[in-house]
């Protein structure tokens, strides 16, 4: 519309996309701190293998 570079339909479509995205962000924002598989307690062991050495990495969370 400004300097004959945009049609009114372009402006309306862009505004609609912006409104839709902002509504989706507000809808899903409470889920950003949701971690359903995060354990606060547990034990994990990971094998470490290199060319010249090997071992086991162990982590215990209490």
CSV table of C-alpha atoms in Angstrom, one decimal:
chain,number,residue,atom,x,y,z
A,1,UNK,CA,0.0,0.0,0.0
A,2,UNK,CA,2.9,2.3,0.8
A,3,UNK,CA,4.6,3.4,-2.4
A,4,UNK,CA,2.5,0.9,-4.3
A,5,UNK,CA,4.5,-2.1,-3.1
A,6,UNK,CA,1.8,-4.0,-1.3
A,7,UNK,CA,-1.8,-4.9,-2.2
A,8,UNK,CA,-4.4,-4.6,0.5
A,9,UNK,CA,-4.8,-8.4,0.5
A,10,UNK,CA,-1.1,-8.8,1.3
A,11,UNK,CA,-1.5,-6.5,4.3
A,12,UNK,CA,-4.6,-8.3,5.6
A,13,UNK,CA,-3.0,-11.7,5.1
A,14,UNK,CA,0.2,-10.6,6.9
A,15,UNK,CA,-1.9,-9.2,9.8
A,16,UNK,CA,-3.9,-12.4,10.0
A,17,UNK,CA,-0.8,-14.6,10.1
A,18,UNK,CA,0.7,-12.3,12.8
A,19,UNK,CA,-2.4,-12.6,15.0
A,20,UNK,CA,-2.6,-16.4,14.5
A,21,UNK,CA,1.0,-16.9,15.5
A,22,UNK,CA,0.7,-14.6,18.6
A,23,UNK,CA,-2.4,-16.5,19.7
A,24,UNK,CA,-0.5,-19.9,19.3
A,25,UNK,CA,2.4,-18.5,21.3
A,26,UNK,CA,0.1,-17.4,24.2
A,27,UNK,CA,-1.7,-20.8,24.0
A,28,UNK,CA,1.5,-23.0,24.2
A,29,UNK,CA,3.6,-20.7,26.5
A,30,UNK,CA,2.6,-22.5,29.7
A,31,UNK,CA,4.0,-25.8,28.3
A,32,UNK,CA,7.6,-24.5,28.1
A,33,UNK,CA,8.4,-25.6,31.6
A,34,UNK,CA,6.7,-29.0,31.3
A,35,UNK,CA,9.1,-31.9,31.3
A,36,UNK,CA,7.1,-35.1,31.6
A,37,UNK,CA,10.2,-37.5,31.3
A,38,UNK,CA,12.5,-35.6,33.6
A,39,UNK,CA,13.5,-37.6,36.7
A,40,UNK,CA,14.8,-35.8,39.7
A,41,UNK,CA,16.2,-39.0,41.2
A,42,UNK,CA,18.0,-41.8,39.4
A,43,UNK,CA,21.1,-43.5,38.2
A,44,UNK,CA,22.6,-43.4,34.7
A,45,UNK,CA,25.7,-45.1,33.3
A,46,UNK,CA,27.3,-44.5,29.9
A,47,UNK,CA,30.2,-46.4,28.5
A,48,UNK,CA,33.1,-44.4,27.1
A,49,UNK,CA,35.2,-45.9,24.4
A,50,UNK,CA,38.1,-44.1,22.8
A,51,UNK,CA,41.1,-45.2,20.7
A,52,UNK,CA,43.4,-45.6,23.7
A,53,UNK,CA,41.1,-45.7,26.7
A,54,UNK,CA,37.7,-46.9,27.9
A,55,UNK,CA,35.5,-46.4,31.0
A,56,UNK,CA,32.1,-45.8,32.4
A,57,UNK,CA,30.6,-42.5,33.2
A,58,UNK,CA,28.2,-42.8,36.2
A,59,UNK,CA,25.8,-40.2,37.5
A,60,UNK,CA,23.6,-40.5,40.6
A,61,UNK,CA,21.0,-37.9,41.4
A,62,UNK,CA,19.5,-38.0,44.8
